[in-house]
Coordinates of C-alpha atoms in Angstrom, one line a residue:
X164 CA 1.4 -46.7 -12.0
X165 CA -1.1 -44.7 -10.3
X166 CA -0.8 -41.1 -12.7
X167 CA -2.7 -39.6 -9.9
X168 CA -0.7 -40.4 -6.7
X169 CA 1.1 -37.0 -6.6
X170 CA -1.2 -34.7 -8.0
X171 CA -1.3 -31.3 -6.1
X172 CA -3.4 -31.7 -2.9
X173 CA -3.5 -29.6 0.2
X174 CA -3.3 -33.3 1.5
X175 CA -0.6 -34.1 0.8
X176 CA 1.4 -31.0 1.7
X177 CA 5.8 -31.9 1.8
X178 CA 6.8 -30.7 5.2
X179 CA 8.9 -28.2 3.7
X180 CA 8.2 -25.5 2.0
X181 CA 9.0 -25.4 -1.9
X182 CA 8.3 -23.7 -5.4
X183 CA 5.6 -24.8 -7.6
X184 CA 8.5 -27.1 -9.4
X185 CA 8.9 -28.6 -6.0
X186 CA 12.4 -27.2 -5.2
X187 CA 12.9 -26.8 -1.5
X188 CA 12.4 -23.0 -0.1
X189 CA 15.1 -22.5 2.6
X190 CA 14.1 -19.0 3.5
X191 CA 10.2 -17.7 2.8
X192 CA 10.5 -15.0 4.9
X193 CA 13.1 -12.5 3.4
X194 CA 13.5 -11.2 -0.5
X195 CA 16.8 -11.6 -2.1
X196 CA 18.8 -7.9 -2.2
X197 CA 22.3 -6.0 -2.7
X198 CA 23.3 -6.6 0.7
X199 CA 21.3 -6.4 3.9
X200 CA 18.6 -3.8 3.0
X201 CA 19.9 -3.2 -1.3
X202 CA 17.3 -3.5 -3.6
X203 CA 15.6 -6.5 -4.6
X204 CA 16.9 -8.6 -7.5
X205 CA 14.8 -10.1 -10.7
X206 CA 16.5 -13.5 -10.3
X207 CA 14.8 -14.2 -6.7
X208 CA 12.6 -16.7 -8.9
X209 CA 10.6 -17.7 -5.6
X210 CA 9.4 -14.3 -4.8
X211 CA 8.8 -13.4 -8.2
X212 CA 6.8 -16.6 -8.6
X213 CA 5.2 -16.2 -5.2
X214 CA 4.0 -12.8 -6.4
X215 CA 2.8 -14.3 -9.8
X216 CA 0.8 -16.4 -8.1
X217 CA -1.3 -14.3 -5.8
X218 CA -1.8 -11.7 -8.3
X219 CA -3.5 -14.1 -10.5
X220 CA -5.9 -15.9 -7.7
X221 CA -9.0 -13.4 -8.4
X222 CA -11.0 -13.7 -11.5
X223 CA -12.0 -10.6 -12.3
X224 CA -12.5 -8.9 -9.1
X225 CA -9.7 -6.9 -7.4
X226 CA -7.3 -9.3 -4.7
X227 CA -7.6 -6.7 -2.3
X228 CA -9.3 -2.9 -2.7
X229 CA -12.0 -4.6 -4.2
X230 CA -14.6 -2.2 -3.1
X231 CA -14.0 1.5 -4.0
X232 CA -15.2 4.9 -5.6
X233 CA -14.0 7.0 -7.8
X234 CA -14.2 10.6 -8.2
X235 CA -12.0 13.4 -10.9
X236 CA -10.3 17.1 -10.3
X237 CA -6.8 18.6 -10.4
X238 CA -4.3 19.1 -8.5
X239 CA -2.5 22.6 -8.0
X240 CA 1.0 23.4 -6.6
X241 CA 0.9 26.1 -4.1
X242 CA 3.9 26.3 -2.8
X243 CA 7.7 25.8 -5.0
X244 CA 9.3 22.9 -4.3
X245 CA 11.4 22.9 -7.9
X246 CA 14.4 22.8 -5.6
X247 CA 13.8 19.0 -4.8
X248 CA 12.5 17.5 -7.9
X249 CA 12.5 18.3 -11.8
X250 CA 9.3 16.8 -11.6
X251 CA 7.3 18.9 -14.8
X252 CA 4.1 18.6 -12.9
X253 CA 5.5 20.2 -9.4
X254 CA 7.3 23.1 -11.7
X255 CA 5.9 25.9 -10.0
X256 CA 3.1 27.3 -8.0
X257 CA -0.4 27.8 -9.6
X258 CA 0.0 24.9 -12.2
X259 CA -2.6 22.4 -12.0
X260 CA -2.6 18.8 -13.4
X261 CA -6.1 16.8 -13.8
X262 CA -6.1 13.7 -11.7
X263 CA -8.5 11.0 -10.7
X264 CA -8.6 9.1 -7.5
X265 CA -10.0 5.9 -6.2
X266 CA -10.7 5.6 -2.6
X267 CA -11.3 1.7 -1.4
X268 CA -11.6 -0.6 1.6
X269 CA -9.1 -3.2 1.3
X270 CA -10.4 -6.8 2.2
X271 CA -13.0 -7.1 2.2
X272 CA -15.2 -7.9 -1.1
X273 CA -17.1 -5.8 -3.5
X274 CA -20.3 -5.9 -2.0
X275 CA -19.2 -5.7 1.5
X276 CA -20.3 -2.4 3.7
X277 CA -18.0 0.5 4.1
X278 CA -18.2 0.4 7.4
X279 CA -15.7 -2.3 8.1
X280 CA -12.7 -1.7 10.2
X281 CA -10.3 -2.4 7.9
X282 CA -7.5 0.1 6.4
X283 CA -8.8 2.2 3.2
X284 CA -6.8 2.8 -0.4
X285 CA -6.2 5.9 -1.3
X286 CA -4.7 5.9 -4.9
X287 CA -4.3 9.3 -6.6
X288 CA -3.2 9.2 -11.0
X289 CA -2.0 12.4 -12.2
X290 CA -2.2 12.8 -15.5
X291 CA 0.9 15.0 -16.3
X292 CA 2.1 16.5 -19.5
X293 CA 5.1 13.8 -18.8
X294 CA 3.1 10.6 -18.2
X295 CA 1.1 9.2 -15.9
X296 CA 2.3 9.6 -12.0
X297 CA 0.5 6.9 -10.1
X298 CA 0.7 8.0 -6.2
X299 CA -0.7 4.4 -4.0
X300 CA -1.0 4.9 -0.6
X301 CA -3.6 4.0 2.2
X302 CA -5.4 6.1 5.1
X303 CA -2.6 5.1 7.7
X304 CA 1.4 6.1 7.2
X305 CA 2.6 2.9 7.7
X306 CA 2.0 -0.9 7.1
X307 CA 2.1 -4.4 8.1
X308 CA 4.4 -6.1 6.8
X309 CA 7.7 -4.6 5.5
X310 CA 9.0 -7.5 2.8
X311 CA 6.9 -7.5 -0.3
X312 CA 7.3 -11.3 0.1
X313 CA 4.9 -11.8 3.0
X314 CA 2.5 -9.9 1.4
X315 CA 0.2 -12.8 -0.5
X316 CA 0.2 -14.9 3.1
X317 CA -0.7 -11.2 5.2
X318 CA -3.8 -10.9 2.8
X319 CA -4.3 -14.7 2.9
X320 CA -4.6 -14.7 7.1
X321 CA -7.1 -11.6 6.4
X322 CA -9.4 -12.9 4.4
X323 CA -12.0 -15.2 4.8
X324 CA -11.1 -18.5 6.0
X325 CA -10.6 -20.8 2.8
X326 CA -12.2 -23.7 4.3
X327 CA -15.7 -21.4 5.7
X328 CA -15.3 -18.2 3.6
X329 CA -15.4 -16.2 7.1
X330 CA -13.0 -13.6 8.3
X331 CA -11.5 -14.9 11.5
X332 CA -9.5 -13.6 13.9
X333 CA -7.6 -16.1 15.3
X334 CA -6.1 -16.6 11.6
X335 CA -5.0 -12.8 11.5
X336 CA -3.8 -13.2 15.1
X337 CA -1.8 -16.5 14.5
X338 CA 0.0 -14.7 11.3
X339 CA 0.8 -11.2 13.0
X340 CA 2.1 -12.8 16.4
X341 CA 5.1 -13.8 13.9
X342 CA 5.2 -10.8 12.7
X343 CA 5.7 -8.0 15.3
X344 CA 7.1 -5.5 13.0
X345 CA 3.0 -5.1 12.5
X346 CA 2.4 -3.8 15.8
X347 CA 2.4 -0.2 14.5
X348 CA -0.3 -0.7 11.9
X349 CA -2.4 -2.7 14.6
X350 CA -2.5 0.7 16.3
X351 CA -4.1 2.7 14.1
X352 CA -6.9 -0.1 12.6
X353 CA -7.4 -1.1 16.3
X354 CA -8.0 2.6 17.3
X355 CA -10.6 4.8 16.8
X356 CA -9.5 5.9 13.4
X357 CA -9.8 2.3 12.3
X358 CA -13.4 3.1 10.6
X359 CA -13.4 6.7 8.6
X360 CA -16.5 8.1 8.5
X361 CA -16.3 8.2 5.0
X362 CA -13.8 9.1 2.5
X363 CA -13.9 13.4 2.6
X364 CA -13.3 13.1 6.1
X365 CA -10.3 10.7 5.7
X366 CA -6.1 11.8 5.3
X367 CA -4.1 9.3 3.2
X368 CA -0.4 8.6 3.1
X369 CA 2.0 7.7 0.5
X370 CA 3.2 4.7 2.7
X371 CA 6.5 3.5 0.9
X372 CA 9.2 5.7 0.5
X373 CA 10.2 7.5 -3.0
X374 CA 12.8 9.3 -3.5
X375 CA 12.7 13.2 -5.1
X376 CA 15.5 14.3 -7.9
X377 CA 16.5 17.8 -8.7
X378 CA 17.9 18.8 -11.6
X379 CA 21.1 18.6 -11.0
X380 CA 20.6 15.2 -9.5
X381 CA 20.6 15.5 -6.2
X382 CA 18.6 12.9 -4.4
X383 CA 16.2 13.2 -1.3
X384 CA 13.7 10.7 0.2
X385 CA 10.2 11.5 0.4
X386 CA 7.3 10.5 2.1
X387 CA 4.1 11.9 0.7
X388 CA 0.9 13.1 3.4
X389 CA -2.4 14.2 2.1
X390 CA -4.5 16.1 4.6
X391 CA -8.3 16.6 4.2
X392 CA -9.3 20.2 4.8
X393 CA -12.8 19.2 6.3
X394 CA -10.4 16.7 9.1
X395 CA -10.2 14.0 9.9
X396 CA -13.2 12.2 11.2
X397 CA -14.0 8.4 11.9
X398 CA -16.8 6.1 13.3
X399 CA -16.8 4.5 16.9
X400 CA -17.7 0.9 16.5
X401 CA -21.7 1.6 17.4
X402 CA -22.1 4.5 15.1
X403 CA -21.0 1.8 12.6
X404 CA -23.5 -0.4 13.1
X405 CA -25.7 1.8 12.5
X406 CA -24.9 3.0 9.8
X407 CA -24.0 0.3 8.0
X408 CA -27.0 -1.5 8.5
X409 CA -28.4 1.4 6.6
X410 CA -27.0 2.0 3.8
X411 CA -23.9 -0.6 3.2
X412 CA -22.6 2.2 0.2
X413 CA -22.3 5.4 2.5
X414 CA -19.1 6.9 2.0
X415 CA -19.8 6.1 -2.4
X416 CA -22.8 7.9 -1.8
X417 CA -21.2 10.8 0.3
X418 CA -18.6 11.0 -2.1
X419 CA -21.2 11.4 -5.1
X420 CA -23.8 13.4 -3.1
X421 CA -21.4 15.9 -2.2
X422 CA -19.2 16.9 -5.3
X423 CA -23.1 16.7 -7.2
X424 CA -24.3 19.3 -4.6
X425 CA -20.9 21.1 -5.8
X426 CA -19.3 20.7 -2.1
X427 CA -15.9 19.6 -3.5
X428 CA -13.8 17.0 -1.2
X429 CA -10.3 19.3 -0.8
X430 CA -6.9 17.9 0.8
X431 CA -3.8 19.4 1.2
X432 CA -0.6 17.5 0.3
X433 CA 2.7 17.9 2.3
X434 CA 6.1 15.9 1.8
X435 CA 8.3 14.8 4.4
X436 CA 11.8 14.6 3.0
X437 CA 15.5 13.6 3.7
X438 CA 18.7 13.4 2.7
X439 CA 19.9 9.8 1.9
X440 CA 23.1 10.9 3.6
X441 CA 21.2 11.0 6.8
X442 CA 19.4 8.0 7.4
X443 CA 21.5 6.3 9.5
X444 CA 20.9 8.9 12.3
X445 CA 17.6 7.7 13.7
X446 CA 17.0 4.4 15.4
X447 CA 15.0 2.5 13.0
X448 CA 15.7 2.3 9.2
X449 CA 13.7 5.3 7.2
X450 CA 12.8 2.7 4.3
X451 CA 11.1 0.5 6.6
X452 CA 7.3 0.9 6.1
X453 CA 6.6 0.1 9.6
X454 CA 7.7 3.5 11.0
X455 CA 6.4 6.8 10.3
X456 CA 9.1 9.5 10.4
X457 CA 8.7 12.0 13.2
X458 CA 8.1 15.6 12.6
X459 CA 9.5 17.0 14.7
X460 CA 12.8 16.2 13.3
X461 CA 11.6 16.0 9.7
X462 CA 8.4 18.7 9.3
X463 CA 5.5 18.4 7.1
X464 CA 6.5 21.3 4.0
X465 CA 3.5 22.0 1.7
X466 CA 3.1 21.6 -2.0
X467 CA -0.2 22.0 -3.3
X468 CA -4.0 20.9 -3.3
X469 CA -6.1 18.6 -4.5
X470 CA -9.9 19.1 -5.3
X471 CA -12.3 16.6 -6.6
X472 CA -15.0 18.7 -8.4
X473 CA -15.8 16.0 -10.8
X474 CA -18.1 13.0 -10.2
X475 CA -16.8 9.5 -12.6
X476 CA -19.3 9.0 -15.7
X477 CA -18.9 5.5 -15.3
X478 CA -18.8 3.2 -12.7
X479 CA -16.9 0.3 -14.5
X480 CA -14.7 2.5 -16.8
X481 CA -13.7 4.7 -14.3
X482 CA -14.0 2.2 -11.2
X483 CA -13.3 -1.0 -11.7
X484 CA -11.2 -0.5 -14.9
X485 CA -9.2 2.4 -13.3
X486 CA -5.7 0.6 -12.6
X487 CA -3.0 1.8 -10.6
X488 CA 0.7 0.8 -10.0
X489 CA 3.3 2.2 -8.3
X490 CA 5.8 1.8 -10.7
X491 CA 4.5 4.2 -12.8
X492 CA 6.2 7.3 -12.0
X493 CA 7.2 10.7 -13.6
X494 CA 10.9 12.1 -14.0
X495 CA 11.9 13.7 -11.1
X496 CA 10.4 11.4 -8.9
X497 CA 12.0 7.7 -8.4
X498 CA 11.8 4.6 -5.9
X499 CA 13.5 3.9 -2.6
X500 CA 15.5 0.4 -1.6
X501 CA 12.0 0.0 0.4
X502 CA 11.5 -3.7 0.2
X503 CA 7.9 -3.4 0.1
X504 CA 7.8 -0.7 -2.8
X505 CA 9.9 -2.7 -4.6
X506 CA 7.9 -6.0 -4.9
X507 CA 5.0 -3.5 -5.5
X508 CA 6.6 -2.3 -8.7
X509 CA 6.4 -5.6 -10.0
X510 CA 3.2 -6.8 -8.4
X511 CA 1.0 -4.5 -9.3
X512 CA 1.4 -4.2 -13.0
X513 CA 1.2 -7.7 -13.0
X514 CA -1.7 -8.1 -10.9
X515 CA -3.3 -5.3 -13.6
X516 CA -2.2 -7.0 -16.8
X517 CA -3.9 -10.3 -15.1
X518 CA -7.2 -8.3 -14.4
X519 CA -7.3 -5.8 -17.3
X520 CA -5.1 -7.6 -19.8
X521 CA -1.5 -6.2 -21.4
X522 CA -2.9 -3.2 -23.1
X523 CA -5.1 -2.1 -19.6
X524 CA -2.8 1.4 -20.4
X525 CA -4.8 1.9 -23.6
X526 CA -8.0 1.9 -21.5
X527 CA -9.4 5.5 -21.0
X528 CA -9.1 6.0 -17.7
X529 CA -5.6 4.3 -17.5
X530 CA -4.0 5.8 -20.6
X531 CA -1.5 9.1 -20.6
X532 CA -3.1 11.9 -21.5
X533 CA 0.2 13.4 -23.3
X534 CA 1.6 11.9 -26.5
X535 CA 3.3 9.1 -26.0
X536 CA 5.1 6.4 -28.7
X537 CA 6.8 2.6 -28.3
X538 CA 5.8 -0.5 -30.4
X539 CA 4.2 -2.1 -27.5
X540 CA 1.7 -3.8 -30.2
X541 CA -1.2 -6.0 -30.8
X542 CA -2.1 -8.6 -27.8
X543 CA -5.5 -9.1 -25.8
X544 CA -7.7 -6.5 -26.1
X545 CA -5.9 -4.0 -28.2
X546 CA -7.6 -1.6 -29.6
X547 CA -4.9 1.5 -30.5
X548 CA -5.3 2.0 -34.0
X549 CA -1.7 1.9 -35.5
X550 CA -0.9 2.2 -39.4
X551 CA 2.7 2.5 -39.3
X552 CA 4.8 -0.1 -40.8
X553 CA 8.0 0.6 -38.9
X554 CA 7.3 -1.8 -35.3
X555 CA 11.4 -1.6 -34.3
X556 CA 13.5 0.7 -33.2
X557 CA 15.7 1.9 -34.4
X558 CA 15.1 2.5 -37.8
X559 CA 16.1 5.4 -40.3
X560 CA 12.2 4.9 -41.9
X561 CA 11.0 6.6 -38.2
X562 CA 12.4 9.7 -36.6
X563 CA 11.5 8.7 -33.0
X564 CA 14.2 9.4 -30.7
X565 CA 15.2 9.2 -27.4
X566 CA 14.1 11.3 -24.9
X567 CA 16.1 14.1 -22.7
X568 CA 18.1 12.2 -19.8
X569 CA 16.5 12.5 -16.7
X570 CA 18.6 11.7 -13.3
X571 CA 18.1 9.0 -11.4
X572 CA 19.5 8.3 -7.9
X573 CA 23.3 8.2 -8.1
X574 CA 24.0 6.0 -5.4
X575 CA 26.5 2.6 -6.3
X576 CA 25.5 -0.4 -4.8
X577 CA 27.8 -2.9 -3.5
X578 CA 26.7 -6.1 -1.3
X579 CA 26.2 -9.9 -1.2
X580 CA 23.1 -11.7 -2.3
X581 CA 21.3 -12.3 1.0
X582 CA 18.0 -13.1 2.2
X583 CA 17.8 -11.6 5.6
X584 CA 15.6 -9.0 8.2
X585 CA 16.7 -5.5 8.3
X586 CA 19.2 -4.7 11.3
X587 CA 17.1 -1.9 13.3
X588 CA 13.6 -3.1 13.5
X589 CA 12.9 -1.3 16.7
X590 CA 9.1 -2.8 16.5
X591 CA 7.8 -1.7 19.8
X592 CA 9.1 2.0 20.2
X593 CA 6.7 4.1 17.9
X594 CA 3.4 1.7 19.1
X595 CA 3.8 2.6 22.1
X596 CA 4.5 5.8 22.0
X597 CA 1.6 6.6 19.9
X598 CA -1.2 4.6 22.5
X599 CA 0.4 7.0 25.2
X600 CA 0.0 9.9 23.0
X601 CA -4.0 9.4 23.7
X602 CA -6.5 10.1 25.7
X603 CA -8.0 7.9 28.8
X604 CA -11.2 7.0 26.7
X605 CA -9.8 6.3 23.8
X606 CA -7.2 3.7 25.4
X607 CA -10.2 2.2 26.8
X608 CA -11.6 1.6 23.4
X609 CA -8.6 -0.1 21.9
X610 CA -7.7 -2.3 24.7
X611 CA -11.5 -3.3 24.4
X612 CA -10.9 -4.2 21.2
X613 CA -7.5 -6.3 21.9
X614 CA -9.6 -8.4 24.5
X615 CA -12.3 -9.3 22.2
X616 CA -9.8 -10.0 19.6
X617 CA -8.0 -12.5 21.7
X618 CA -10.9 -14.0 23.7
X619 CA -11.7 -15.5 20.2
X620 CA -12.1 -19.4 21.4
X621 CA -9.7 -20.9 18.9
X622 CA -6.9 -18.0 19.7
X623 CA -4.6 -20.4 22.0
X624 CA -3.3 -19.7 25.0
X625 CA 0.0 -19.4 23.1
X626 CA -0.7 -17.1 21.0
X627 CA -2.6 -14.6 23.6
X628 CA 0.9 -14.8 25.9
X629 CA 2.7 -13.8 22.3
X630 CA 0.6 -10.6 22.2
X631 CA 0.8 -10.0 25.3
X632 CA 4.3 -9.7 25.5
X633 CA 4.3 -7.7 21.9
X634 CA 1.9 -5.0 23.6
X635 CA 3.8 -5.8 27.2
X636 CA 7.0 -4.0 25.5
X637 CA 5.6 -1.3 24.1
X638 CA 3.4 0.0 26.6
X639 CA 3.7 -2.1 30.0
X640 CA 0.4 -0.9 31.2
X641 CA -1.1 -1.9 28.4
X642 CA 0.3 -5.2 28.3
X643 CA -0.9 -5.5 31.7
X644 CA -4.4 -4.6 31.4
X645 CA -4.9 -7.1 28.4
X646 CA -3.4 -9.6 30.7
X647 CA -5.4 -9.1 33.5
X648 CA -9.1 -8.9 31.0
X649 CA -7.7 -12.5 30.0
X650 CA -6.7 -13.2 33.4
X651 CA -3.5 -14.1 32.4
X652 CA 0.1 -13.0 33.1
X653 CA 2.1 -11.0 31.5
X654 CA 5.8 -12.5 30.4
X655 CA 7.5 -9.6 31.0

């Protein structure tokens, strides 16, 4: 017998799709959850081990935010907001809570230039006097993908091609003409805003939906907006050329140059909330990261500011070790049933414990800055000095205790185990309006970029008709003029 005749081999792929056991994968599109859109449930073993996975394929360098800077300050609350959340940190106006942030391009790797079009991280880690509050959100308000469980094959079709290690796009158009729910995103990294200038001139969004708790336990939904008081600025795709070819590190060196020359990078953060009650008045689902909620309806209210007037002492301590994860949140602030934020409570963690190892908390830059106590012990790089000899709780040698109750959201859950898409996806509606919502020029810039994308030789004739048709129905005229640059015709 041959002991080699089914080891693993891309191949000798099986024509269906199964676990790393080899049990057959019926659906790899949707994560298991309490009914259609419930949360997400620890015994969906495939996405869990799909997650797993990815989060381990680096060695030591970041999956994705790879390249980043880092910079320290505080954040102050300015206006009260102690009617929506118990939050300590968001108390009242004129308390101010250190912080350090990490602002990152996501693709591409370490080394690569800042001047990429790709979207950029913008992570933010208060250090309260109740814990850490880890806020992970990206320069654009929504995303591409809205199941956690497409994530590792989204960042798989935009990286580099495994096979030639170059970023191509008729792999990122071949995975996104499945997914049309990304349509939105595409809109802003194809526009103008696509390439910051650098990262002072540059707002940043919460993304995923949380949820805000008073206390008295009422529950509202919050999306989180910073907005830089210099503006918003970006680079058109000559201006980034040129600058790139320059100086690859431009907005690190912007970042540093400035808060050195004490011109401290300020932005203003707003909420966007609603009642849970509510949600099923608009036409798309509010925990879908796809869709931005409109202001009109739901206004921007301000809580406070945040001013970086700090450079980082260390690049790798404060850089590369600096962690964040979504999961790590304060009381009076808790998740959403948003299928994306809840595979990136799990994922992140892990993908930090991989990276960092199972103490990364007790490293400087990732640990509380508030007293803090469990028997999380011993491990791979430990180095907490501990000479107690109680290790368990509880114990009558210890007088550790349980904390104060906080609330958490109070709504019962009730549903069938289900893998499935969420019923209002309504993927063309807000695209569309937002290319409409621009000017002349600017339309002419991001249809340009549509046509190059898709003249790409080994983008098929199939898949041009499929984005055609995506862009056809949510602007006509815009599906139109793409067809007729490809001198094709439009399906619809």
């Amino acid at each position: 017998m041959d002991p080699y005749k089914n080891r693993p081999s891309s191949a000798f792929n099986s024509h269906i799709w199964t676990t790393n056991s080899g049990a057959p994968i019926w659906n790899n599109n949707s994560s298991l959850t309490v009914g259609s859109r419930g949360p997400i449930l620890l015994e969906d073993y495939h996405l869990v081990e799909k997650l797993a996975n990815f989060d381990r394929e680096r060695i030591p360098e970041r999956v994705v935010h790879a390249r980043g800077a880092s910079a320290k300050g505080f954040f102050e609350v300015t206006h009260d907001i102690s009617h929506l959340t118990c939050a300590d940190f968001l108390r009242a106006p004129g308390v101010q809570t250190p912080l350090i942030v990490r602002f990152s391009t996501v693709i591409h790797e370490r080394g690569s230039p800042e001047t990429l079009r790709d979207p950029r991280g913008f992570a933010v880690k208060f250090y309260t006097r109740e814990g850490n509050f880890d806020l992970v959100g990206n320069n654009f308000p929504v995303f591409f993908v809205r199941d956690g469980l497409k994530f590792p094959d989204m960042v798989h079709a935009l990286k580099p091609n495994p096979k030639s290690h170059i970023q191509e796009n008729w792999r990122i158009l071949d995975f996104f003409s499945h997914h049309p729910e990304s349509l939105h995103m595409f809109s802003f990294l194809f526009d103008d805003v696509g390439i910051p200038q650098d990262y002072r001139h540059m707002d940043g969004f919460g993304v995923n939906t949380y949820t805000l708790i008073s206390k008295a336990g009422k529950p509202h939904y919050v999306k989180f907006h910073w907005k830089a008081s210099c503006g918003e600025k970006c680079l058109l795709d000559e201006e980034a050329i040129r600058v790139g070819g320059s100086n690859h590190s431009h907005a690190t060196q912007d970042l540093y140059d400035s808060i050195a020359a004490g011109n401290y990078p300020e932005w203003k953060l707003y909420i966007q909330t609603m009642d849970p009650e509510h949600e099923d008045r608009f036409d798309f689902d509010p925990l879908d990261v796809t869709k931005i909620w409109p202001e009109d309806v739901l206004p921007l209210q301000p809580v406070g500011r945040m001013v970086l007037n700090k450079n980082i002492d260390n690049f790798f301590a404060e850089n590369e070790q600096l962690a964040f994860c979504p999961a790590i949140v304060v009381p009076g602030i808790y998740y959403s049933d948003d299928k994306l934020l809840q595979t990136r409570i799990f994922s992140y963690a892990d993908s930090q414990r991989h990276r960092l190892g199972p103490n990364y908390l007790q490293i400087p830059a990732n640990a509380p800055k508030c007293a803090h106590h469990n028997n999380h012990h011993e491990g791979f790089m430990n180095f907490m000095h501990r000479d107690e000899e109680v290790n368990y709780f509880p114990s009558r040698f210890d007088p550790v205790r349980h904390a104060e109750r906080v609330p958490i959201p109070p709504r019962s859950l009730d549903g069938k185990r289900e893998k499935c898409i969420i019923e209002k996806e309504n993927n063309f509606k807000q695209p569309g309006e937002r290319y409409r919502s621009w000017a002349s020029d600017r339309q002419e810039r991001f249809l340009r970029r549509w046509v190059d994308a898709l003249s790409e030789p080994r983008v098929t004739h199939e898949i041009r008709s499929i984005w055609i048709s995506y862009w056809s129905q949510a602007d006509r005229s815009l599906g139109q003029k793409i067809a007729s640059h490809l001198n094709l015709k439009p399906s619809i």
